Coordinates of C-alpha atoms in Angstrom, one line a residue:
Chain A
X16 CA 0.0 0.0 0.0
X17 CA 1.2 3.5 -0.8
X18 CA 2.7 5.1 2.3
X19 CA 0.0 7.3 3.8
X20 CA 1.5 10.6 5.1
X21 CA -0.7 12.6 7.5
X22 CA -1.6 16.0 6.1
X23 CA -0.5 14.9 2.6
X24 CA -3.8 13.8 1.2
X25 CA -3.9 13.2 -2.6
X26 CA -7.6 14.0 -2.5
X27 CA -7.7 17.3 -0.7
X28 CA -10.1 18.9 1.8
X29 CA -12.2 21.7 0.6
X30 CA -14.1 19.9 -2.1
X31 CA -17.8 20.7 -2.4
X32 CA -19.4 17.3 -1.7
X33 CA -22.2 17.1 0.8
X34 CA -21.2 16.3 4.4
X35 CA -21.1 12.5 4.7
X36 CA -20.6 11.9 1.0
X37 CA -19.8 8.3 0.1
X38 CA -18.2 8.9 -3.3
X39 CA -15.9 11.5 -1.7
X40 CA -14.6 8.9 0.7
X41 CA -14.3 6.5 -2.2
X42 CA -12.0 9.0 -4.0
X43 CA -9.9 9.4 -0.9
X44 CA -9.4 5.7 -0.3
X45 CA -8.7 5.2 -4.0
X46 CA -5.9 7.7 -4.0
X47 CA -4.6 6.3 -0.7
X48 CA -4.2 3.0 -2.6
X49 CA -2.8 4.2 -5.9
X50 CA -0.3 6.8 -4.6
X51 CA 1.1 9.5 -6.7
X52 CA 2.0 7.4 -9.8
X53 CA -1.5 7.6 -11.3
X54 CA -3.4 9.4 -14.0
X55 CA -7.1 9.8 -13.3
X56 CA -9.7 10.1 -16.2
X57 CA -13.1 11.2 -14.9
X58 CA -16.4 11.2 -16.6
X59 CA -19.1 13.8 -15.9
X60 CA -20.8 13.1 -12.6
X61 CA -21.1 14.2 -9.0
X62 CA -17.5 13.5 -8.3
X63 CA -16.3 15.5 -11.3
X64 CA -18.5 18.5 -10.3
X65 CA -17.8 18.6 -6.6
X66 CA -14.0 18.0 -6.9
X67 CA -13.2 20.3 -9.8
X68 CA -15.2 23.5 -10.1
X69 CA -13.3 25.7 -12.5
X70 CA -10.5 26.7 -11.8
X71 CA -10.0 24.7 -8.6
X72 CA -9.2 21.0 -8.1
X73 CA -9.1 18.7 -5.1
X74 CA -7.0 16.1 -7.0
X75 CA -3.2 16.1 -6.5
X76 CA -2.6 13.7 -9.3
X77 CA -2.9 14.4 -13.1
X78 CA -6.7 14.5 -13.8
X79 CA -8.6 14.9 -17.1
X80 CA -12.3 15.1 -17.9
X81 CA -13.6 15.1 -21.5
X82 CA -17.2 14.1 -21.8
X83 CA -19.9 12.0 -20.1
X84 CA -19.5 8.9 -22.3
X85 CA -15.8 8.7 -23.2
X86 CA -13.7 8.3 -20.1
X87 CA -12.7 4.8 -21.1
X88 CA -11.8 5.9 -24.6
X89 CA -9.7 8.8 -23.3
X90 CA -8.0 6.4 -20.8
X91 CA -7.3 4.0 -23.7
X92 CA -5.4 6.8 -25.6
X93 CA -3.4 7.8 -22.5
X94 CA -2.5 4.2 -21.8
X95 CA -1.4 3.5 -25.4
X96 CA 0.7 6.7 -25.4
X97 CA 2.4 5.9 -22.0
X98 CA 3.1 2.4 -23.2
X99 CA 4.8 3.8 -26.4
X100 CA 6.9 6.1 -24.2
X101 CA 7.8 3.4 -21.8
X102 CA 6.4 5.2 -18.8
X103 CA 5.1 3.6 -15.6
X104 CA 2.0 5.6 -14.6
X105 CA -1.1 3.7 -13.9
X106 CA -4.2 4.9 -15.7
X107 CA -7.5 4.9 -13.8
X108 CA -11.1 5.8 -14.9
X109 CA -13.2 7.1 -12.1
X110 CA -16.8 7.2 -13.2
X111 CA -20.2 7.2 -11.6
X112 CA -22.9 4.5 -12.2
X113 CA -24.7 6.6 -14.8
X114 CA -21.6 7.0 -16.9
X115 CA -20.7 3.3 -16.5
X116 CA -24.1 1.5 -16.7
X117 CA -25.9 3.8 -19.2
X118 CA -24.0 6.5 -21.1
X119 CA -20.5 5.1 -21.4
X120 CA -21.1 1.4 -22.2
X121 CA -19.9 1.7 -25.8
X122 CA -16.5 3.2 -24.9
X123 CA -16.0 0.8 -21.9
X124 CA -16.9 -2.2 -24.0
X125 CA -14.4 -1.0 -26.6
X126 CA -11.6 -0.4 -24.1
X127 CA -12.1 -3.8 -22.5
X128 CA -12.3 -5.5 -25.8
X129 CA -9.0 -4.0 -27.0
X130 CA -7.4 -5.0 -23.7
X131 CA -5.9 -1.7 -22.6
X132 CA -4.1 -1.9 -19.3
X133 CA -6.5 0.4 -17.4
X134 CA -8.3 0.2 -14.1
X135 CA -11.9 1.2 -14.3
X136 CA -13.5 2.3 -11.0
X137 CA -17.2 2.8 -10.9
X138 CA -18.5 4.5 -7.8
X139 CA -22.0 3.2 -7.5
X140 CA -24.4 5.6 -5.8
X141 CA -27.4 4.0 -7.7
X142 CA -28.7 7.1 -9.6
X143 CA -27.7 10.3 -11.3
X144 CA -27.2 12.3 -8.1
X145 CA -25.5 15.4 -9.5
X146 CA -28.5 16.5 -11.6
X147 CA -31.1 15.7 -8.9
X148 CA -31.5 12.0 -8.4
X149 CA -32.7 10.5 -11.7
X150 CA -32.8 6.8 -12.1
X151 CA -30.0 4.9 -13.8
X152 CA -29.3 1.3 -14.8
X153 CA -27.8 0.9 -11.4
X154 CA -30.9 2.0 -9.4
X155 CA -32.3 -0.9 -7.4
X156 CA -35.9 -2.2 -7.8
X157 CA -38.5 -0.1 -6.1
X158 CA -36.3 2.9 -5.3
X159 CA -38.1 6.2 -5.7
X160 CA -36.2 8.8 -7.8
X161 CA -37.4 11.9 -9.6
X162 CA -37.8 10.0 -12.8
X163 CA -39.3 6.9 -11.2
X164 CA -41.4 8.5 -8.5
X165 CA -43.4 6.3 -6.1
X166 CA -47.0 7.2 -5.8
X167 CA -50.5 5.9 -6.3
X168 CA -49.7 4.4 -9.7
X169 CA -46.1 3.2 -9.1
X170 CA -43.9 1.7 -6.4
X171 CA -40.8 3.4 -7.8
X172 CA -38.2 2.1 -10.2
X173 CA -39.6 -0.9 -12.0
X174 CA -36.4 -2.5 -13.4
X175 CA -33.8 -4.5 -11.5
X176 CA -30.2 -3.3 -11.2
X177 CA -28.1 -4.2 -14.2
X178 CA -25.3 -6.8 -13.6
X179 CA -22.4 -4.7 -14.9
X180 CA -19.6 -6.8 -13.3
X181 CA -20.9 -9.8 -15.3
X182 CA -21.0 -7.8 -18.5
X183 CA -17.3 -6.8 -18.1
X184 CA -16.3 -10.2 -17.0
X185 CA -17.8 -11.5 -20.2
X186 CA -15.4 -9.3 -22.1
X187 CA -12.6 -11.5 -20.7
X188 CA -11.4 -9.0 -18.1
X189 CA -8.7 -10.6 -15.9
X190 CA -10.0 -9.0 -12.7
X191 CA -13.5 -7.8 -11.8
X192 CA -14.4 -6.9 -8.2
X193 CA -17.1 -5.3 -6.2
X194 CA -16.3 -3.4 -3.0
X195 CA -17.9 -1.1 -0.5
X196 CA -16.7 2.1 1.2
X197 CA -17.9 0.5 4.5
X198 CA -15.0 -1.9 4.2
X199 CA -12.2 0.6 3.4
X200 CA -9.2 -1.8 3.8
X201 CA -10.9 -4.3 1.5
X202 CA -11.5 -1.6 -1.1
X203 CA -7.9 -0.4 -1.1
X204 CA -6.6 -3.9 -1.4
X205 CA -8.8 -4.5 -4.4
X206 CA -7.6 -1.3 -6.1
X207 CA -4.0 -2.3 -5.6
X208 CA -4.7 -5.8 -7.0
X209 CA -6.4 -4.3 -10.0
X210 CA -3.5 -1.9 -10.6
X211 CA -1.0 -4.7 -10.5
X212 CA -3.0 -6.9 -12.8
X213 CA -2.2 -6.4 -16.5
X214 CA -5.1 -5.7 -18.8
X215 CA -8.5 -4.0 -18.2
X216 CA -9.8 -4.4 -14.6
X217 CA -13.1 -3.3 -13.2
X218 CA -14.0 -2.4 -9.6
X219 CA -17.5 -1.3 -8.7
X220 CA -17.6 0.3 -5.3
X221 CA -20.8 0.8 -3.4
X222 CA -20.9 4.5 -2.2
X223 CA -24.1 5.4 -0.4
X224 CA -25.4 8.9 -1.1
X225 CA -27.0 10.5 1.9
X226 CA -28.8 13.2 -0.1
X227 CA -30.1 10.9 -2.8
X228 CA -31.0 8.0 -0.7
X229 CA -32.3 10.0 2.2
X230 CA -30.5 9.2 5.4
X231 CA -28.5 11.1 8.0
X232 CA -25.0 12.1 6.9
X233 CA -23.3 10.2 9.8
X234 CA -25.0 6.9 8.7
X235 CA -23.2 6.5 5.4
X236 CA -21.0 3.7 6.5
X237 CA -23.8 2.0 8.4
X238 CA -26.0 1.9 5.4
X239 CA -23.3 0.5 3.2
X240 CA -22.7 -2.2 5.8
X241 CA -26.4 -3.0 6.0
X242 CA -26.5 -3.4 2.2
X243 CA -23.9 -6.2 2.5
X244 CA -25.5 -7.7 5.6
X245 CA -28.9 -8.0 4.0
X246 CA -27.6 -9.4 0.7
X247 CA -28.6 -6.3 -1.4
X248 CA -24.9 -5.8 -2.2
X249 CA -22.3 -8.6 -2.6
X250 CA -18.6 -8.0 -2.2
X251 CA -16.8 -10.4 -4.4
X252 CA -13.7 -10.9 -6.6
X253 CA -13.7 -12.4 -10.0
X254 CA -10.6 -13.6 -11.7
X255 CA -10.8 -14.6 -15.4
X256 CA -14.5 -14.9 -15.1
X257 CA -14.5 -17.2 -12.0
X258 CA -15.7 -15.9 -8.6
X259 CA -12.7 -16.5 -6.3
X260 CA -13.6 -14.7 -3.1
X261 CA -16.9 -13.6 -1.6
X262 CA -17.7 -11.8 1.7
X263 CA -19.9 -14.1 3.7
X264 CA -22.5 -12.8 6.2
X265 CA -25.1 -13.8 8.6
X266 CA -28.0 -12.4 6.6
X267 CA -30.5 -9.9 8.0
X268 CA -34.0 -9.3 6.5
X269 CA -33.9 -6.6 3.7
X270 CA -36.4 -4.5 5.7
X271 CA -33.6 -3.3 8.0
X272 CA -31.8 -1.8 5.0
X273 CA -34.9 -0.5 3.2
X274 CA -36.6 1.1 6.2
X275 CA -33.7 3.4 6.9
X276 CA -33.8 5.2 3.6
X277 CA -36.3 7.8 2.3
X278 CA -36.1 6.3 -1.3
X279 CA -37.9 3.2 0.0
X280 CA -40.2 5.1 2.4
X281 CA -43.3 4.3 0.2
X282 CA -42.9 0.6 1.1
X283 CA -43.7 1.3 4.7
X284 CA -45.9 4.4 4.7
X285 CA -48.8 5.2 4.5
X286 CA -49.4 1.4 4.6
X287 CA -46.9 -1.5 4.5
X288 CA -46.5 -3.1 1.1
X289 CA -45.6 -6.6 2.0
X290 CA -45.8 -7.9 -1.6
X291 CA -43.1 -5.4 -2.7
X292 CA -40.8 -6.0 0.2
X293 CA -41.1 -9.8 -0.5
X294 CA -40.0 -9.1 -4.1
X295 CA -36.9 -7.2 -2.9
X296 CA -36.2 -10.0 -0.4
X297 CA -36.3 -12.4 -3.3
X298 CA -33.6 -10.3 -5.1
X299 CA -31.4 -10.6 -2.0
X300 CA -32.1 -14.3 -1.7
X301 CA -31.1 -14.8 -5.4
X302 CA -27.9 -12.9 -4.7
X303 CA -27.2 -15.0 -1.7
X304 CA -27.7 -18.2 -3.6
X305 CA -25.8 -17.1 -6.7
X306 CA -22.7 -16.1 -4.7
X307 CA -23.1 -18.3 -1.7
X308 CA -22.8 -15.5 0.9
X309 CA -24.7 -17.2 3.7
X310 CA -22.7 -18.5 6.6
X311 CA -24.0 -22.0 7.1
X312 CA -24.8 -23.1 10.6
X313 CA -23.0 -26.2 11.8
X314 CA -25.5 -29.0 12.3
Chain B
X25 CA -13.9 35.0 -9.1
X26 CA -12.8 37.7 -11.6
X27 CA -12.5 36.5 -15.2
X28 CA -9.8 37.7 -17.5
X29 CA -9.7 37.9 -21.3
X30 CA -10.8 34.5 -22.8
X31 CA -12.5 33.7 -19.4
X32 CA -9.2 32.1 -18.3
X33 CA -8.6 32.0 -14.5
X34 CA -5.4 31.2 -12.7
X35 CA -5.3 27.6 -11.5
X36 CA -6.6 27.2 -7.9
X37 CA -7.0 24.4 -5.4
X38 CA -9.9 23.1 -3.3
X39 CA -8.2 24.0 -0.1
X40 CA -9.1 27.7 -0.7
X41 CA -12.7 26.7 0.0
X42 CA -13.0 26.5 3.8
X43 CA -16.0 24.1 4.1
X44 CA -16.0 24.3 7.9
X45 CA -18.6 27.0 7.6
X46 CA -21.1 24.5 6.5
X47 CA -21.1 22.7 9.9
X48 CA -24.1 22.4 12.1
X49 CA -22.7 19.8 14.5
X50 CA -19.1 19.8 15.7
X51 CA -17.3 16.6 16.5
X52 CA -15.5 16.9 19.9
X53 CA -12.7 14.3 20.2
X54 CA -12.2 13.1 23.8
X55 CA -8.6 12.0 23.8
X56 CA -8.8 10.0 27.1
X57 CA -10.9 7.3 25.4
X58 CA -8.8 7.2 22.2
X59 CA -7.0 4.0 21.4
X60 CA -5.4 5.5 18.4
X61 CA -6.9 3.0 16.0
X62 CA -7.1 5.8 13.3
X63 CA -10.6 4.8 12.0
X64 CA -11.8 8.4 12.2
X65 CA -8.9 9.6 10.0
X66 CA -9.4 6.7 7.5
X67 CA -13.2 7.2 6.9
X68 CA -13.4 11.0 6.9
X69 CA -14.8 12.0 3.5
X70 CA -13.0 15.3 3.8
X71 CA -9.7 13.9 4.9
X72 CA -9.6 16.5 7.6
X73 CA -8.8 14.3 10.6
X74 CA -5.1 14.8 11.2
X75 CA -2.7 12.7 13.2
X76 CA -0.5 14.9 15.3
X77 CA 3.2 14.2 16.1
X78 CA 2.1 12.8 19.5
X79 CA -0.1 10.2 17.6
X80 CA -3.3 11.9 18.6
X81 CA -6.2 12.4 16.1
X82 CA -7.6 15.9 15.8
X83 CA -10.2 17.3 13.3
X84 CA -9.4 20.3 11.2
X85 CA -12.4 22.6 11.9
X86 CA -11.6 24.8 8.9
X87 CA -12.8 21.9 6.6
X88 CA -14.9 19.6 8.8
X89 CA -18.5 19.6 7.5
X90 CA -19.8 17.9 10.7
X91 CA -21.2 14.9 9.0
X92 CA -20.6 12.7 12.0
X93 CA -19.2 9.6 10.3
X94 CA -16.2 9.7 12.7
X95 CA -18.5 9.7 15.7
X96 CA -20.5 6.7 14.3
X97 CA -17.4 4.7 13.4
X98 CA -15.4 5.3 16.7
X99 CA -15.2 1.9 18.4
X100 CA -14.8 3.6 21.9
X101 CA -17.6 6.2 21.2
X102 CA -15.1 8.8 22.1
X103 CA -16.3 11.4 19.6
X104 CA -19.3 13.6 20.7
X105 CA -21.4 15.7 18.3
X106 CA -22.2 19.1 19.7
X107 CA -24.4 21.7 18.1
X108 CA -22.5 24.7 16.8
X109 CA -23.3 28.1 18.4
X110 CA -22.7 31.0 16.1

């Protein structure tokens, strides 16, 4: 791990993220793991906006932003050029879930197919938060957003979350992992592993957004932990398409995760919607079965 | 911010922006209970919990937004959130 020097943060204080921002913590941890020898390519998104309002920047590593959709293409070019020059900098993409799941898929697919030596970090806060909480391909089932509002005719987002890690693993990526900011050491280890793996690597880090999801700022890490403990988020590592490591838990009912967030409030008020909660529990159960996250009791 | 010809501004840094003024609750670190595990410094989204030369952890109130993640994460519950009086 890169030596962490107190007072020498590579992601500096003074950025304009909300208090208790999950993605801001993800950026800090990320740079703790990469150290100075990195070049960051950002897509449009919350992180780009709060960390680099013109003419200021919170990043103390080379950083570039071009468009919403082309971070992976820009990174491909930088990587190819560095390779030609024989330089050792690591190229990282840092993009939100909107840029990764919806808008940037074409460029990501291209970069992974060409096999560039880049590390793609998607900070997943499960909607377009910067423009005011619109749903994305990463928004979970039944979450209420401004473009999938819950009300008399709807129970929120009607589509399940897209399985992006599987899509990129299918490209033949040597290393695909999911992480959570609630387990900072684990996330940093995964970033290091991705940087040291040749070829295109993908890490999707769960970064709860207190503003968009509707919980108290201090709860950010607790909510992330609950997502894992209920099976709504699975921390795993995939090497060459095979799942090699999974975080196992004693599973709690999904209600504990849902009831603490405003985006799922309509499932409990004005009246409880047991049928919808059961559907979400079924999603968690499927996750648990697929990855085998349950700690089995000894008989 | 004054703009020049071509709307070009001199490069700046985020540290110019003292986000401490956003704070409603102030974290108060009680050093007697501290075991120096460093979790508060690790998980601060602002990166504004600083380790002093004596190995103690102190928040930088110029940038602390008062989110309270450090108070939640402290295993000894040695961080108290107090309302700011202005």
